[in-house]
Coordinates of C-alpha atoms and ligand atoms in Angstrom, one line a residue:
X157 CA -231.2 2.3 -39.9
X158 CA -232.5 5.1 -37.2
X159 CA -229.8 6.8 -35.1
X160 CA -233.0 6.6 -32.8
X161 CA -233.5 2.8 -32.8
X162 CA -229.6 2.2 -31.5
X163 CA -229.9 5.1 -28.3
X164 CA -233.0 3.3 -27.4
X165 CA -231.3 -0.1 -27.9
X166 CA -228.1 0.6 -26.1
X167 CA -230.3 2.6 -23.4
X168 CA -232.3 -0.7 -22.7
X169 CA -229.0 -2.9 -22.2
X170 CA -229.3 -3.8 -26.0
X171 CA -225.9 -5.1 -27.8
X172 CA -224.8 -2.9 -31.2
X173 CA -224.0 -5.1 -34.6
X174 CA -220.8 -4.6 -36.4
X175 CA -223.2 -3.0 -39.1
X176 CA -224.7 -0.6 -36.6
X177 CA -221.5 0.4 -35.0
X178 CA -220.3 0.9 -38.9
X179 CA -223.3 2.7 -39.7
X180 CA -223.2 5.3 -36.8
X181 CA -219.5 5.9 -36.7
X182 CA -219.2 6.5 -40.4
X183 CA -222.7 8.8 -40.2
X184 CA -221.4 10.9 -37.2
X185 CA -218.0 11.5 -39.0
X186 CA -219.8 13.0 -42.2
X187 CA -222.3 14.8 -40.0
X188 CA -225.5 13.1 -40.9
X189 CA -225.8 12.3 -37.3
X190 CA -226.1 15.3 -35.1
X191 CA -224.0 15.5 -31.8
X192 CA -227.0 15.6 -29.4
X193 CA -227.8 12.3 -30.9
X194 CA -224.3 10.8 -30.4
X195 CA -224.2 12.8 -26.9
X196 CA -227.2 10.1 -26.1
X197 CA -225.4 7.2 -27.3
X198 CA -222.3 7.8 -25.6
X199 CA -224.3 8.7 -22.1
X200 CA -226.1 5.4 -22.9
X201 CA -223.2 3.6 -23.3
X202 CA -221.6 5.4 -19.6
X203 CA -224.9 3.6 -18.0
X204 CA -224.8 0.2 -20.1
X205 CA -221.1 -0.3 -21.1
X206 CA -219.8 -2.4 -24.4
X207 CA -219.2 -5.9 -24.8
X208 CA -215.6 -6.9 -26.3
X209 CA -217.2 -7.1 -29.4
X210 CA -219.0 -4.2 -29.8
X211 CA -215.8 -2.4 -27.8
X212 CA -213.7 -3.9 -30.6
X213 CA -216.1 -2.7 -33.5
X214 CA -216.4 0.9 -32.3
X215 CA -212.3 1.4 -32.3
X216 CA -212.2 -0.5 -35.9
X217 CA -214.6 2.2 -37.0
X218 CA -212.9 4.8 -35.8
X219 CA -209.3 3.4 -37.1
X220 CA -211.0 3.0 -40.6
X221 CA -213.0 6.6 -40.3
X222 CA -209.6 8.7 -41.9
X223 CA -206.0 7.4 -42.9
X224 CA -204.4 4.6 -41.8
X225 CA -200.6 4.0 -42.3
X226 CA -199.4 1.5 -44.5
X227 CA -195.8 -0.1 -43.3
X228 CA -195.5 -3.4 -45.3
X229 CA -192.4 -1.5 -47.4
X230 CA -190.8 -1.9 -43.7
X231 CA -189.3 -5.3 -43.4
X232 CA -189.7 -7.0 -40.1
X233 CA -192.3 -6.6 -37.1
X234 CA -192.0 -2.8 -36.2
X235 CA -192.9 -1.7 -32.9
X236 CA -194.6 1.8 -31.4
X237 CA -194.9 2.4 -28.0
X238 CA -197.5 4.5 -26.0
X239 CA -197.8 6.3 -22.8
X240 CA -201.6 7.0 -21.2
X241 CA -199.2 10.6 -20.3
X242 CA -197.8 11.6 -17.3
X243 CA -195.4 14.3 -16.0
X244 CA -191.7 14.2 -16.7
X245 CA -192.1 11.2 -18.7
X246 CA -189.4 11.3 -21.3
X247 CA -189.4 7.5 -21.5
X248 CA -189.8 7.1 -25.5
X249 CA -186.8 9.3 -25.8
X250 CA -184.5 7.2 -24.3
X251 CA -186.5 3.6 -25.1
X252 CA -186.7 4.4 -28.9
X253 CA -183.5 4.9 -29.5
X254 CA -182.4 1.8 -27.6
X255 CA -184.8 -0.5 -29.0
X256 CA -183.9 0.7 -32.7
X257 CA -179.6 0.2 -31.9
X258 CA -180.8 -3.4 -30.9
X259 CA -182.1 -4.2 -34.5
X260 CA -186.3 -3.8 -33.8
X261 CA -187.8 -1.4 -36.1
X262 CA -189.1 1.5 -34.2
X263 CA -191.8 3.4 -36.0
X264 CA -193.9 5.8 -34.0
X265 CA -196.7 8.3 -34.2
X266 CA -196.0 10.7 -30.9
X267 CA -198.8 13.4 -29.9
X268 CA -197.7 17.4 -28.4
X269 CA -198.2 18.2 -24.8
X270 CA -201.6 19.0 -23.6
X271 CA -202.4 20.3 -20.1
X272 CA -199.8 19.2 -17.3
X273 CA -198.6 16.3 -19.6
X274 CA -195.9 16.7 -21.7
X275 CA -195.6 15.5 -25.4
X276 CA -192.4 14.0 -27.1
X277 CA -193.0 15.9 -30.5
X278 CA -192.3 19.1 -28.2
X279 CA -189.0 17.4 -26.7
X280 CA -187.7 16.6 -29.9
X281 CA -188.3 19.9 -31.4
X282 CA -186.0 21.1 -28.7
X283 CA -182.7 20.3 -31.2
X284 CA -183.2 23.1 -33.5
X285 CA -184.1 22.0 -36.8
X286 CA -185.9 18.7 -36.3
X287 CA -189.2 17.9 -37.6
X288 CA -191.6 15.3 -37.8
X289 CA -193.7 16.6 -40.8
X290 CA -191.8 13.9 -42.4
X291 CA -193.5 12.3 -46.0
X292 CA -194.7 8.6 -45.5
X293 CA -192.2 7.7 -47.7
X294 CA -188.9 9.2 -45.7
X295 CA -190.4 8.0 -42.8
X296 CA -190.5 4.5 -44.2
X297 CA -187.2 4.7 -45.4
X298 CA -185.8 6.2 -42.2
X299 CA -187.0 3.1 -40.3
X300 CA -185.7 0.7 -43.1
X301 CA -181.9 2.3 -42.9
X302 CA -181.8 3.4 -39.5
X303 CA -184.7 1.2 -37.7
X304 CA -186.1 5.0 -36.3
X305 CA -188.8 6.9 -37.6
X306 CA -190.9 9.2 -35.1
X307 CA -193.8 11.2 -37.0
X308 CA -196.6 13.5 -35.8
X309 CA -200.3 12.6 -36.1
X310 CA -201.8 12.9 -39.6
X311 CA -204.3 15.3 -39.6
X312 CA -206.8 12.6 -41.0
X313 CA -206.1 9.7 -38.4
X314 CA -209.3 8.7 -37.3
X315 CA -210.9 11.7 -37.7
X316 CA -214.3 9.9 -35.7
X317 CA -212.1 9.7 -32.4
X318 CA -211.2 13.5 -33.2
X319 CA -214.8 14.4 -32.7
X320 CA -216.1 11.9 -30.4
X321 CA -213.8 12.9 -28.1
X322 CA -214.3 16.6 -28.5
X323 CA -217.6 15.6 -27.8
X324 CA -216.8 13.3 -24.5
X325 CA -214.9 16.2 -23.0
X326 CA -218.2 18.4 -23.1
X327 CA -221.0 15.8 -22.2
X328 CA -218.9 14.2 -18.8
X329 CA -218.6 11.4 -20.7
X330 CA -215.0 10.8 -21.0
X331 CA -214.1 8.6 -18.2
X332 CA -215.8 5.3 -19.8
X333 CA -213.8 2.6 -19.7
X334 CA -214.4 1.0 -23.6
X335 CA -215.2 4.4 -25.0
X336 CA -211.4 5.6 -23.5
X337 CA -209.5 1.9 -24.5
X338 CA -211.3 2.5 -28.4
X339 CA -210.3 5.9 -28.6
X340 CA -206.5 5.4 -27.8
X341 CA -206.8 2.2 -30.0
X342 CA -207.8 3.4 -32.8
X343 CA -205.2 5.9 -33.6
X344 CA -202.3 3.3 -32.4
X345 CA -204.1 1.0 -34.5
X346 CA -204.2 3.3 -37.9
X347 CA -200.5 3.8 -37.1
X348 CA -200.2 0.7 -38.8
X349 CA -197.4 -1.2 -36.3
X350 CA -197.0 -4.5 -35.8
X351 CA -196.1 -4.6 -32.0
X352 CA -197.6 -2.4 -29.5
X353 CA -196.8 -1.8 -26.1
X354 CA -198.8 0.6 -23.7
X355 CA -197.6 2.3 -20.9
X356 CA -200.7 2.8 -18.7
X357 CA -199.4 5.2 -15.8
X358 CA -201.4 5.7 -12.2
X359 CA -201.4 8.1 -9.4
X360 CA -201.5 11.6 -9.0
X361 CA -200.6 12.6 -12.3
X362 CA -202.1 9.7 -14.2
X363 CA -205.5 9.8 -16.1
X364 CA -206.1 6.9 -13.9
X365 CA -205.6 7.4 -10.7
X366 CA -206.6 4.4 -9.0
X367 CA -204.6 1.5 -10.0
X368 CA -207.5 -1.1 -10.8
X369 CA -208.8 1.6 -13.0
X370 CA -205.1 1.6 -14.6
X371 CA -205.2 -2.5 -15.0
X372 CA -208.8 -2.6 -16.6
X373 CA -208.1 -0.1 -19.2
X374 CA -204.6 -2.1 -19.8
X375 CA -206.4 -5.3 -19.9
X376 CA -208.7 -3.9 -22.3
X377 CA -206.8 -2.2 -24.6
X378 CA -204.4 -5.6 -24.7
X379 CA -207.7 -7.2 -25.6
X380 CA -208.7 -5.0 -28.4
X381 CA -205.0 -5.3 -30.2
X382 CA -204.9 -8.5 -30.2
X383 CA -207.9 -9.3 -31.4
X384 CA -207.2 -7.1 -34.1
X385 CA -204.0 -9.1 -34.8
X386 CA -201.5 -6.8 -33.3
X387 CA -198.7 -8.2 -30.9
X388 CA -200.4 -6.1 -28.2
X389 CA -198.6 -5.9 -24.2
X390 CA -199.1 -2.8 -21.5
X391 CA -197.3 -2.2 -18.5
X392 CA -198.9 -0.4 -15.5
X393 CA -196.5 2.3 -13.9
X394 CA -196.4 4.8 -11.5
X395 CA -197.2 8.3 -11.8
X396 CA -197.7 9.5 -8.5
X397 CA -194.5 11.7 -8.9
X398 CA -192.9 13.1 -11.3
X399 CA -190.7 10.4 -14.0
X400 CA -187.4 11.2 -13.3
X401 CA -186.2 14.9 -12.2
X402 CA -186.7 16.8 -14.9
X403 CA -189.4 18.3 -16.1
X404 CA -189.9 20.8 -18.7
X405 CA -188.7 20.1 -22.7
X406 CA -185.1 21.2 -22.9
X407 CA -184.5 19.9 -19.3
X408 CA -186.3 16.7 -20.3
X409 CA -184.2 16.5 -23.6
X410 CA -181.1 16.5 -21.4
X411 CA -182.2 14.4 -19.0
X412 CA -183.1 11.6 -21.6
X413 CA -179.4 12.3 -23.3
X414 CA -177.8 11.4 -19.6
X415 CA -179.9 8.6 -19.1
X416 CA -178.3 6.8 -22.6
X417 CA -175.2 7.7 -21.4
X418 CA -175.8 5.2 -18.6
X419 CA -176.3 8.5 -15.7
X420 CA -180.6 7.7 -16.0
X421 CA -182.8 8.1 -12.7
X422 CA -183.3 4.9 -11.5
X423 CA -187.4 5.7 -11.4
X424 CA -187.1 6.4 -15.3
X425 CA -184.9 3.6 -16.2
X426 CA -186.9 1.1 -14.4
X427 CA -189.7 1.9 -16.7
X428 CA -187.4 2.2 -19.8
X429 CA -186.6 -1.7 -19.3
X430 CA -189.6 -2.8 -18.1
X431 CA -191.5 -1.5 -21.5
X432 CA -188.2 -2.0 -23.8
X433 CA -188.4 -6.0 -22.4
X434 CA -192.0 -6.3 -23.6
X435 CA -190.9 -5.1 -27.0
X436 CA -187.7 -7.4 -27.7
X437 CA -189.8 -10.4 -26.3
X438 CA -192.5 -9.5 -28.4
X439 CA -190.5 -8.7 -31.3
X440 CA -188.4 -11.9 -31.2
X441 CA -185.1 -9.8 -30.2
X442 CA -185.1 -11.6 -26.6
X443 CA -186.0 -14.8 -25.1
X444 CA -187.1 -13.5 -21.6
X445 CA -187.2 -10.3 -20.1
X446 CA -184.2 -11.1 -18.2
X447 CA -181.9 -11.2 -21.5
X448 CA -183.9 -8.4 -22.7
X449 CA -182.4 -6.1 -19.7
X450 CA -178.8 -7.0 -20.3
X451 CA -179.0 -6.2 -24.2
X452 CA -180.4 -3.0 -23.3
X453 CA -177.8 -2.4 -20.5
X454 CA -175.0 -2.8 -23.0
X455 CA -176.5 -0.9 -25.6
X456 CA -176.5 1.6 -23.4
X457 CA -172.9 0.6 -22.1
X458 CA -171.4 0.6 -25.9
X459 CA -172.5 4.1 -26.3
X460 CA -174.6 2.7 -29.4
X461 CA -178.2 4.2 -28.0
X462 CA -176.9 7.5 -27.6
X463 CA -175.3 7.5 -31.1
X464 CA -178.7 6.1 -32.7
X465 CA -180.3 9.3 -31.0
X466 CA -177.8 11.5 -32.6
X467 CA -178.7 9.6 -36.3
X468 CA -181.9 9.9 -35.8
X469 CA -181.9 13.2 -35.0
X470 CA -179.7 14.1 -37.6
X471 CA -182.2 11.9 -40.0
X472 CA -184.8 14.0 -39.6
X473 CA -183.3 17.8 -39.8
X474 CA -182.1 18.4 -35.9
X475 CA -178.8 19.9 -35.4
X476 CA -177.6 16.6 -33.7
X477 CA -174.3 18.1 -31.9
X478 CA -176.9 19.0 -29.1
X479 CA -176.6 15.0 -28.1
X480 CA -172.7 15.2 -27.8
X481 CA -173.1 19.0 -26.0
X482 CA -176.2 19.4 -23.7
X483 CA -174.8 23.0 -22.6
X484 CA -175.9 24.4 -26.4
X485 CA -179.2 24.1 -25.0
X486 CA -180.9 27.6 -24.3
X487 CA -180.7 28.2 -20.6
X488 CA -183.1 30.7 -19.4
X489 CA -182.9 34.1 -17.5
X490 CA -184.0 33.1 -14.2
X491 CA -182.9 30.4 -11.5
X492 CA -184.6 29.9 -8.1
X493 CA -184.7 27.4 -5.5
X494 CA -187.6 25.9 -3.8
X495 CA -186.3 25.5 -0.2
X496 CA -188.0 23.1 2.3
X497 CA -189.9 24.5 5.3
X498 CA -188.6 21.6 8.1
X499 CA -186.4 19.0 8.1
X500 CA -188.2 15.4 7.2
X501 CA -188.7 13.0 4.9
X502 CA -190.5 13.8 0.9
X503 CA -193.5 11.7 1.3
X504 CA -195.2 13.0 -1.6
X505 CA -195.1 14.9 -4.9
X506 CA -198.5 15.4 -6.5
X507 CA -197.3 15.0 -10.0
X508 CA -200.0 17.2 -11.6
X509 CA -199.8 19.9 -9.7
X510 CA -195.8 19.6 -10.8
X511 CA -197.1 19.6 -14.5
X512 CA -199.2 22.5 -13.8
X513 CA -196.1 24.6 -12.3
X514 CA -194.5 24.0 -15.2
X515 CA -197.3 24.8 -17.6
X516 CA -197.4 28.3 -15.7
X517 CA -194.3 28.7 -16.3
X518 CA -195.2 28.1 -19.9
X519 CA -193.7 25.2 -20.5
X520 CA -197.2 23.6 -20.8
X521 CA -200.1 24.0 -23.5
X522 CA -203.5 25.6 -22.1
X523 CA -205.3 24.6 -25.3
X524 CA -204.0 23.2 -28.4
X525 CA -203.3 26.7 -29.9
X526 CA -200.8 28.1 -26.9
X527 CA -197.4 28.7 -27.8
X528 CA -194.6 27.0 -25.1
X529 CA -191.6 28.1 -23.9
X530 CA -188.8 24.6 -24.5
X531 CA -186.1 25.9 -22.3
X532 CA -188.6 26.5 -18.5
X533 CA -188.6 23.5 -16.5
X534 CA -188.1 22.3 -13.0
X535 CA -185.7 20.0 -11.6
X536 CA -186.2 17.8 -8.7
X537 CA -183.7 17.9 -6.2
X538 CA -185.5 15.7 -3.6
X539 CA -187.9 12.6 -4.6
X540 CA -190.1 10.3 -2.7
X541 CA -188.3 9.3 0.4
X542 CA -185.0 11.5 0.8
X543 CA -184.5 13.1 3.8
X544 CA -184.3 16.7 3.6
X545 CA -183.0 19.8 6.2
X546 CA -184.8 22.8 6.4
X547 CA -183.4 25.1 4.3
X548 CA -182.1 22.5 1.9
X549 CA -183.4 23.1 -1.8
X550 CA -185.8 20.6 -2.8
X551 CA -186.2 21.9 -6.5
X552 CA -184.6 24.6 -9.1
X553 CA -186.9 26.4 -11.5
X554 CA -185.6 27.5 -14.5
X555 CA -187.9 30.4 -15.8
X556 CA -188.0 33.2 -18.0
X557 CA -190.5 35.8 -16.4
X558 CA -189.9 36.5 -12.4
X559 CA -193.6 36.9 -11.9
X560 CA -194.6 33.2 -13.3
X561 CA -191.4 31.8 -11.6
X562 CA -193.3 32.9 -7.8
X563 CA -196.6 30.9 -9.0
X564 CA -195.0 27.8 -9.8
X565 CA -192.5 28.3 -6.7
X566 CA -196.2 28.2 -4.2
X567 CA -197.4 25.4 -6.6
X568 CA -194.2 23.5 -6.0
X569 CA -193.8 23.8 -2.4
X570 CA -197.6 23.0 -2.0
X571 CA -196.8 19.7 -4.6
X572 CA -194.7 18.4 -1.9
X573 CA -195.5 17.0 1.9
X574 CA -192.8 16.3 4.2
X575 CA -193.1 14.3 6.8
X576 CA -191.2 12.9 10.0
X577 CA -191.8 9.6 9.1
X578 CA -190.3 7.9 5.9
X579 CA -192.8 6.8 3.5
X580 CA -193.0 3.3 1.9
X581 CA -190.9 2.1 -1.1
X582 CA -193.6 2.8 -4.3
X583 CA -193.1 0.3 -6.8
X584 CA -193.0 2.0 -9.9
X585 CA -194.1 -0.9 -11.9
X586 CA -197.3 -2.8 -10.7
X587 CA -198.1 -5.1 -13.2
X588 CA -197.3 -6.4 -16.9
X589 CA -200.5 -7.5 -19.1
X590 CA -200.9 -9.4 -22.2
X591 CA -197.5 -11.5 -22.3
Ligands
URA802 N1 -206.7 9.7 -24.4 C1 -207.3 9.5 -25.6 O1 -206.7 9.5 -26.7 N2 -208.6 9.2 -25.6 C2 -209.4 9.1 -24.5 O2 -210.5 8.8 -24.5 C3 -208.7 9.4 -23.2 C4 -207.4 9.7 -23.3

């Protein structure tokens, strides 16, 4: 086989083989294929797209290319959740815990923050002590005693989706649709779960902005786990503001504590049950999404989510007292208000230029190597469609260098429009796929 024959094939509208798709994933991972080679195939494929098939071979190659997680010594169907990113999202914080007090084995692979998105391997490293360099084996055992088990990416999972992507993100060929829903797929898919549901966010602060963007991906990454025999479901949220109030790590942390003790925005909880319903129907633990709710809405009731938080914290070397007292968090040295400049109504907050005032205030990672800050954050006094005076403060940032704290400040008050009129209601979930 030529590396030459298949640009030339998939240039002229040609359909790749399982063998070829083997053949150039598993070349290009051991360097016998040169990236301007591959930088032509994957600027063919932006022109001529992937079938299902070939769509469905690419992301098998890639799952196979480095490690794959075995969980058979974990009885029942486990579940893992993902989220596309967003800002303030501090959904599998509060979810995970949840789903694991109701009996569904949760075990998840969770990435760090990049950019203006935050990561929950950060948020979790917020209660001193806790890691997620856990061995296979504790991790399996954690799920099978405690039904909770959150680890960090192996170094070695699908290493081919490691450097394809690398390579995407320098040939402006990253924004194709099969070559995005085979990328995130393959990782969820070495992961080794049985159940997995996606959270595709769009809007502002999405990766998809537009919302039929949003759906295709969702449709298509539904498409690719269930053909390779996972339960697969994705839910399509909003992310054109901020999840909740909070965002930072610490504040997040806190907010996520709150919300399993039943005080939860009602943006954030909204998404909580609309992802935690997919899982228990999936999984068996519900008969409808309706039932589904309630069992989540007592676990939260019974105070048994929060206390799974604390076990599993405590399970994997975090001081877990930070669940029962939020206040041992580190505050940090500064405090200032963002006021409004006239009286109105919040019509919009771009969520990413939120993430970005946060990541100033360096609570955010430039590049993978950049060290962050887990007690900066902002708070959100005002959301989509309060009325606020002038004068009135529409957000608090917590910082820890005066000079920073200004830049986000302009960043914030530039985030948000305010307007006489009230805006319309956003729905902050547009559409379920693949139940
Ligand atoms: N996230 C991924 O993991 N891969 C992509 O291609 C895009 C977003």
């Amino acid at each position: 086989m030529r590396m030459y024959d298949l640009i030339d094939k998939k240039k002229n509208g040609g359909i790749l083989s399982t063998e070829e798709m083997n053949w150039m994933i598993e070349g290009y991972t051991k360097g016998d294929i040169p990236d301007y080679q591959m930088s032509a195939m994957t600027m063919a494929i932006c022109f001529q797209g992937l079938n299902d098939k070939e769509t469905l071979d690419l992301t098998l190659a890639m799952r196979d290319s480095g490690d794959t997680m075995d969980l058979s010594a974990i009885q029942g169907l486990k579940a893992d959740k993902h989220s596309t990113g967003g800002v303030g999202d501090k959904t599998s914080l509060v979810l995970t815990p949840i789903i694991a007090a109701l009996g569904i084995p949760v075990a998840k692979m969770s990435g760090r923050g990049l950019g203006h998105t935050g990561g929950t391997i950060d948020k979790l490293e917020c209660f001193p002590g806790f890691t997620t360099g856990i061995s296979e084996e504790t991790f399996i055992n954690n799920v099978n005693h405690m039904k909770l088990a959150i680890a960090g990416q192996t170094a070695n999972l699908a290493p081919a989706d490691k450097k394809l992507y690398a390579l995407r993100d320098v040939t402006a060929t990253v924004d194709q649709m099969s070559l995005i829903a085979s990328s995130i797929m393959s990782k969820k898919l070495a992961s080794g779960s049985d159940i997995i549901v996606l959270d595709v966010k769009t809007g502002s602060g999405a990766f998809m902005e537009k919302e039929e963007d949003a759906k295709e991906l969702a449709e298509t990454m539904v498409r690719i786990g269930n053909m390779a025999g996972k339960k697969t479901a994705a839910v399509i949220t909003d992310m054109d503001q901020p999840l909740g109030n909070a965002v930072g790590n610490s504040i997040e942390v806190i907010e996520a504590i709150d919300s399993l003790s039943g005080k939860g925005p009602k943006d954030l909880m909204e998404v909580v049950y609309a992802l935690g319903a997919s899982i228990l129907v999936l999984s068996g633990g519900a008969k409808d999404r309706n039932e589904a709710i309630a069992k989540m809405q007592d676990c939260i009731a019974s105070g048994k989510a929060k206390e799974k938080l604390a076990e599993f914290v405590e399970a994997q070397g975090g001081d877990a007292s930070y669940v029962w007292d939020t206040a041992q968090f580190p505050a940090t040295e500064y405090q200032v208000e963002v006021l409004a400049s006239e009286d109105g109504y919040i019509s919009r907050i771009n969520a990413k230029e939120i993430g970005n005032a946060c990541m100033i205030l360096g609570g955010g990672r430039e590049t993978k190597e950049s060290i962050i800050d887990l007690s900066v954050g902002i708070y959100l006094n005002k959301k989509k469609g309060d009325f606020v005076n002038t004068g009135e403060s529409i957000a608090t940032i917590y910082a820890n260098d005066k000079d920073k704290a200004q830049i986000a400040l302009n960043r914030i008050q530039n985030a948000y429009r305010i307007t006489k009129e009230a805006p319309d209601p956003t729905a902050m979930i547009k559409a379920f796929c693949g139940e």
